[in-house]
Short mmCIF file of C-alpha atoms in Angstrom, two decimals:
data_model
loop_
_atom_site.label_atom_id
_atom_site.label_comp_id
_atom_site.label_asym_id
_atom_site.label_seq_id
_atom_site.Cartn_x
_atom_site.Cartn_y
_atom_site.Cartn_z
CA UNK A 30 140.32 133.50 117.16
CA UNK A 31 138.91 132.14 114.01
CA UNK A 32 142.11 129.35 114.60
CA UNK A 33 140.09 128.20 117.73
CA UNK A 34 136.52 127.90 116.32
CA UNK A 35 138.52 125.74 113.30
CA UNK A 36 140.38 123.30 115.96
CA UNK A 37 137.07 123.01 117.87
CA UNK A 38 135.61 121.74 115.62
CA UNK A 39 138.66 119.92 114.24
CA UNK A 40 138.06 118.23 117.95
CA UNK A 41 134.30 117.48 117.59
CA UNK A 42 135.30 115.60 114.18
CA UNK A 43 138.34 113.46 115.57
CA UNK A 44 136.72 112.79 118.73
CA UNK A 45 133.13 111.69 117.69
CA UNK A 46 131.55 109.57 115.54
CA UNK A 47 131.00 110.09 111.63
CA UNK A 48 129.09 113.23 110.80
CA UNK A 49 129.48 114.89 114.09
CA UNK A 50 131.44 118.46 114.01
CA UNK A 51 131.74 121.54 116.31
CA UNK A 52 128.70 124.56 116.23
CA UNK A 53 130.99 126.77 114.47
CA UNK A 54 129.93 127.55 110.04
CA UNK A 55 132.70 127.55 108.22
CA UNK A 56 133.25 130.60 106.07
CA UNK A 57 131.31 131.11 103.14
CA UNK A 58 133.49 128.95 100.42
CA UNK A 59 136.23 127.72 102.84
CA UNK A 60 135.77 124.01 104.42
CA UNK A 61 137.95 121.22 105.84
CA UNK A 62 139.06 117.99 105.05
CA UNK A 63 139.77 115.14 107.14
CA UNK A 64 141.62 112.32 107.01
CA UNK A 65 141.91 110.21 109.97
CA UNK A 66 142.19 106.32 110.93
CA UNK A 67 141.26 104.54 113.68
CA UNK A 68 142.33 101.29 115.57
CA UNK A 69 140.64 99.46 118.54
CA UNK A 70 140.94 96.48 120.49
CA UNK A 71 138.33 95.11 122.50
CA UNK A 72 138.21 92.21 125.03
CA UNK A 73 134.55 90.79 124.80
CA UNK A 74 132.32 87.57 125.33
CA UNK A 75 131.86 87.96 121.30
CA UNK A 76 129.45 89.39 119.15
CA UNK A 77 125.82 88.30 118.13
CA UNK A 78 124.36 88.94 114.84
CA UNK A 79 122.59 91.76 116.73
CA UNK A 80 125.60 93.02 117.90
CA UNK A 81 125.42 92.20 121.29
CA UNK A 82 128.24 90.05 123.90
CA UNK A 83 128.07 86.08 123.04
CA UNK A 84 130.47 83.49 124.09
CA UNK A 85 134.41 84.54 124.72
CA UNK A 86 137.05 86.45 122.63
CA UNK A 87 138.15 89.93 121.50
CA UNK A 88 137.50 92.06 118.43
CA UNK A 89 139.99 94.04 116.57
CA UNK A 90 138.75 96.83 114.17
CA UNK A 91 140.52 99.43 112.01
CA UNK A 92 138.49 102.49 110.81
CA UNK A 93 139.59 105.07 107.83
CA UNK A 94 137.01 107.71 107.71
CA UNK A 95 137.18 110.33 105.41
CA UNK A 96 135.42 113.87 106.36
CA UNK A 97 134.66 117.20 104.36
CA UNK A 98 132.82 120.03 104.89
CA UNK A 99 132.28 123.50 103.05
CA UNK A 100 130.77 126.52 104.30
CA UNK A 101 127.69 127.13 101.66
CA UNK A 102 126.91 131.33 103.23
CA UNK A 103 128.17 132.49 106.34
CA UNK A 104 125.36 130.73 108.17
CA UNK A 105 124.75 127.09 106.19
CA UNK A 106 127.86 124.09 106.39
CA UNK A 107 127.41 121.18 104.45
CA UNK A 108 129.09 117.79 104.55
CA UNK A 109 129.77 114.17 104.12
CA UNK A 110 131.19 111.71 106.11
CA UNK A 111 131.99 108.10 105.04
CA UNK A 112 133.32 105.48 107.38
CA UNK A 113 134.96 102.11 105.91
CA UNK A 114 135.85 99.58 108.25
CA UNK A 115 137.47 96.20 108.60
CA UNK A 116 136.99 93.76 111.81
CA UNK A 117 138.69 90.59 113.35
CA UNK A 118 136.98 88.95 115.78
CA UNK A 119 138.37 85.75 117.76
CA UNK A 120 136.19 83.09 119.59
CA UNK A 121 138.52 80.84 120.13
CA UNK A 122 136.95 77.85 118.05
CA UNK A 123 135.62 80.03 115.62
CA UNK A 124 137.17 83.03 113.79
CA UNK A 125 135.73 86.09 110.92
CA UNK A 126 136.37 89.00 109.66
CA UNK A 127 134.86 91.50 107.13
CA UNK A 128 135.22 94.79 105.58
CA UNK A 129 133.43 97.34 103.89
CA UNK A 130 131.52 100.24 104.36
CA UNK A 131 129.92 100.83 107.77
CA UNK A 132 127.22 103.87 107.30
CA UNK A 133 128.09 107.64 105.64
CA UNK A 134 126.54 110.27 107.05
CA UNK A 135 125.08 113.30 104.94
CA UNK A 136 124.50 116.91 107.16
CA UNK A 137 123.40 120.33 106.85
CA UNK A 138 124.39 122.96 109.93
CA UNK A 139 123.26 126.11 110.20
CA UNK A 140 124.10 128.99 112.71
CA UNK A 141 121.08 130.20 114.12
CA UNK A 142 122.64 132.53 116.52
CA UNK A 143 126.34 133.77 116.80
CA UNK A 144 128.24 136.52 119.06
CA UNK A 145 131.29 137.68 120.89
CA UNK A 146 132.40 134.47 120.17
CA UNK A 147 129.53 132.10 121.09
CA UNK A 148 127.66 130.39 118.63
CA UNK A 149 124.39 128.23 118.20
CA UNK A 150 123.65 125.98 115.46
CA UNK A 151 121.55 123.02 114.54
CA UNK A 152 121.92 120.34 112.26
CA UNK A 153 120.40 117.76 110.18
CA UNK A 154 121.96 114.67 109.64
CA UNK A 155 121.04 111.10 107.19
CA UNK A 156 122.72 108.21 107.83
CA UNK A 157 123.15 105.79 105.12
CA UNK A 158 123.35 101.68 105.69
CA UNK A 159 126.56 100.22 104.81
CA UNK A 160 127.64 97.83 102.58
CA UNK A 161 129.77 95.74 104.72
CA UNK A 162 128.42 92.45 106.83
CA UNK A 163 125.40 93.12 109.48
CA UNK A 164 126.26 89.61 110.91
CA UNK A 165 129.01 88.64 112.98
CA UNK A 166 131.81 90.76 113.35
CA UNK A 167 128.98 93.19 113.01
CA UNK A 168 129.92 96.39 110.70
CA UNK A 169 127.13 97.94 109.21
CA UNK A 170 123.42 98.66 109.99
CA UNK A 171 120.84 96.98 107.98
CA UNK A 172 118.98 100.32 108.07
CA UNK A 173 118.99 104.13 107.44
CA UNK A 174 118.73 106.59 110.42
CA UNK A 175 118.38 110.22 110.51
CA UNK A 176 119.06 112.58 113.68
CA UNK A 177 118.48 116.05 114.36
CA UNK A 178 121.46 118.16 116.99
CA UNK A 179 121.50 121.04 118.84
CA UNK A 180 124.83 122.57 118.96
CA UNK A 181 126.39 125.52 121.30
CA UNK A 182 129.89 126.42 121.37
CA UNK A 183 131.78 129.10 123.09
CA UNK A 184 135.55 130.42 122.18
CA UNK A 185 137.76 132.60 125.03
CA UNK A 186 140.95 134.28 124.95
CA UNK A 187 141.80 133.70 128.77
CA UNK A 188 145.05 135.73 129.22
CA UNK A 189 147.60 134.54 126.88
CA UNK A 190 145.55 130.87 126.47
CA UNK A 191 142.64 130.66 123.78
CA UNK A 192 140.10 128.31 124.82
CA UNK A 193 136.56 126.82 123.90
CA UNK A 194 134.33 124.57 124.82
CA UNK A 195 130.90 122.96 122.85
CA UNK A 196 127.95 121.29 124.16
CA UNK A 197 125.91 119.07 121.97
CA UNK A 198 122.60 117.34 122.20
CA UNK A 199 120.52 114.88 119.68
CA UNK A 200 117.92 112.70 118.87
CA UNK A 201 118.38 109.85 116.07
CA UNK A 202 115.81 107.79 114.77
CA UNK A 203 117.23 104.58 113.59
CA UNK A 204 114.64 103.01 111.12
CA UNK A 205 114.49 98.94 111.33
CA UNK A 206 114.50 97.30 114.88
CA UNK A 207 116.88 99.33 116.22
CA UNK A 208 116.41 101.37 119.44
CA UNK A 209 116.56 104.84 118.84
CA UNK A 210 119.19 107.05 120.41
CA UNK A 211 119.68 110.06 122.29
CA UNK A 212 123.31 111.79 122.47
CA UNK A 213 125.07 113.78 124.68
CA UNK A 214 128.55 115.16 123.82
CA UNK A 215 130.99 117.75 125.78
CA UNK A 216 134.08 119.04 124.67
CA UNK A 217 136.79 121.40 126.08
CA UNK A 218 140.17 122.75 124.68
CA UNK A 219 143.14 125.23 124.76
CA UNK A 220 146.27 126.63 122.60
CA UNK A 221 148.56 126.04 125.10
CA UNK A 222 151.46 126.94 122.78
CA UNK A 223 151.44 128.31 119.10
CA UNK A 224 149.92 126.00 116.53
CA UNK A 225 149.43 123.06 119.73
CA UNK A 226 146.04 122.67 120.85
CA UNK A 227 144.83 119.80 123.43
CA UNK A 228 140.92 118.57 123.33
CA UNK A 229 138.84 116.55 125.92
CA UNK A 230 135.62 114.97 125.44
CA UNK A 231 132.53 113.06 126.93
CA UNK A 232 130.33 111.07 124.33
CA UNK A 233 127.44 109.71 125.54
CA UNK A 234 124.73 107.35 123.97
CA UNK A 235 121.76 106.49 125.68
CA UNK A 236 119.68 103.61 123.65
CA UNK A 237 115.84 104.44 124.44
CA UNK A 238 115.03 100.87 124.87
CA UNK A 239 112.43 100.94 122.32
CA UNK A 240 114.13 97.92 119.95
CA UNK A 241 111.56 95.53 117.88
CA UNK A 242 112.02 91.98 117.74
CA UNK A 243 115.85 90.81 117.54
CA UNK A 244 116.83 95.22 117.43
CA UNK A 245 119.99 96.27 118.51
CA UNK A 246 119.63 98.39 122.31
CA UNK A 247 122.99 99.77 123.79
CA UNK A 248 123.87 102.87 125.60
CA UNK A 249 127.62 103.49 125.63
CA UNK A 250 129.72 106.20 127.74
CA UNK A 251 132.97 107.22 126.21
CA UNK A 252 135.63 109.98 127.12
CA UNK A 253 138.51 111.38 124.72
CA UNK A 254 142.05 112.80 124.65
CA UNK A 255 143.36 114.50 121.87
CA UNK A 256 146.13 116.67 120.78
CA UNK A 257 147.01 118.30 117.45
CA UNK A 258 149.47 120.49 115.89
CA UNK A 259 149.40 123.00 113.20
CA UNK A 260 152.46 122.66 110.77
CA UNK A 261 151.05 124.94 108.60
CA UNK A 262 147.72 127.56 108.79
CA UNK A 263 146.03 124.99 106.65
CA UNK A 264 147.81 121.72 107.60
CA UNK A 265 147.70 120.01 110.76
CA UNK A 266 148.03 116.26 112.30
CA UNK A 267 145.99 115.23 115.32
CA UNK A 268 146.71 111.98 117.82
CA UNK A 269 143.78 110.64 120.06
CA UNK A 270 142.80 107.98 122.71
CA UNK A 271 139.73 107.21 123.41
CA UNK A 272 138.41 104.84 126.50
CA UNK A 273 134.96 103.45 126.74
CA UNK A 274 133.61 103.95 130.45
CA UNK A 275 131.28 102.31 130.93
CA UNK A 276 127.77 100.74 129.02
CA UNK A 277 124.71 98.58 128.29
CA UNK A 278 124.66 95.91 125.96
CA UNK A 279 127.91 96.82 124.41
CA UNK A 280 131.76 95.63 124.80
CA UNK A 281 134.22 98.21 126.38
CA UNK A 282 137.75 98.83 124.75
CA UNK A 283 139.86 101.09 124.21
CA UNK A 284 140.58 103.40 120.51
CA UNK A 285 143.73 105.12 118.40
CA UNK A 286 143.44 107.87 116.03
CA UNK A 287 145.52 109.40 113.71
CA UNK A 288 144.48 111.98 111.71
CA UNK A 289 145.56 114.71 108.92
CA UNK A 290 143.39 118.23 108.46
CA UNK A 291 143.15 120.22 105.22
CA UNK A 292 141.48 123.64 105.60
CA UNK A 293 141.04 125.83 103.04
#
């Protein structure tokens, strides 16, 4: 069962944003590594410099985020999670690009309750500003933010078929202009076969509308399909899609991941 609570939160990691991962500690001294790139196309009116649709065009961006984390006791996870990023975007009569580093997020989880395989944990997570542009294409934030997550997670052995599911809840506090966010996240899986497992998500962001001056406000509604396989006990590749649903203030597209997982 331990195999499940590692691939569930393998899930959370591929599925989500940076320096999101499942309710479950790791073991005291054992972790994960993660290694996983992103590509998505969008069709929008454009970007402003606040991020928001402007004119005609579509925006390409490719995403290589690195993720660790290492289980301090049996109850406390640690962890840092980097995204770089590099984006196209196309008006027509105008094109730009950039690269660099978008944010990094730095967490502490800890399990506040665990048994018969259920398991509740929250976390603390700072968000760094990056180091790329915060013009147009748009990478990083001009500002720090911090958020605090509630995180439950259940594991089953139905019949022959392990399965789990996670709920997750949080506030962030984005310092600068920015609106702060709240975030809702579901996720459900199974083994179907030995060393396969198969993940489905809902992200949710809803902006609280309380941006300053020229502040960034969005809410965005996302849901995930992913699928990995185990080639070893500690190595294992994962493919994803992700489809934006629906949102406020933000342009819809559609995402590819690839990634590579290293427990130990």
């Amino acid at each position: 069962m331990r195999q499940v609570w590692l691939m569930a939160g393998l899930a959370l990691v591929m599925l989500a944003p940076a320096a999101r991962s499942g309710p479950w500690p790791q073991a005291e001294g054992g972790g994960q590594l993660v290694m996983s790139t992103s590509f998505q196309h969008l069709n929008v009116q454009g970007y402003d410099s606040q991020g928001r649709p402007s004119g005609r065009g579509s925006l390409d961006q490719l995403s290589v985020s690195p993720y660790w984390e290492h289980g301090l006791t049996q109850r406390w996870t640690i962890g840092i999670a980097p995204r770089l990023q590099a984006s196209w975007m196309d008006l027509g009569y105008t094109r730009s690009s950039s690269v660099g580093l978008a944010d990094a997020g730095l967490f502490a989880r800890y399990a506040v309750w665990r048994d018969n395989g259920m398991v509740l944990s929250v976390q603390g997570t700072a968000v760094t500003p990056g180091t790329a542009s915060t013009d147009s294409p748009r990478i990083a934030e001009a500002h720090g933010s911090v958020e605090w997550r509630a995180l439950f997670g259940i594991s089953r052995a139905i019949g022959s078929i392990n399965a789990f599911m996670g709920l997750e809840g949080a506030y962030r506090l984005r310092f600068g202009s920015n609106a702060d966010e709240v975030r809702l996240d579901a996720t459900m899986g199974f083994q179907p076969a030995n060393g396969w497992f198969v993940f489905a998500q809902s992200l949710n962001t809803l902006g609280m509308r309380n941006a300053t001056g020229n502040g960034a406000n969005y809410s965005a509604y996302k849901a995930a399909l992913a699928v990995s396989y185990s080639i070893t006990p500690r190595h294992s590749i994962v493919a994803a899609y992700t489809r934006d649903l629906s949102g406020r203030n933000v342009a819809l597209g559609d995402s590819y991941t690839l990634g590579w997982v290293y427990n130990y």
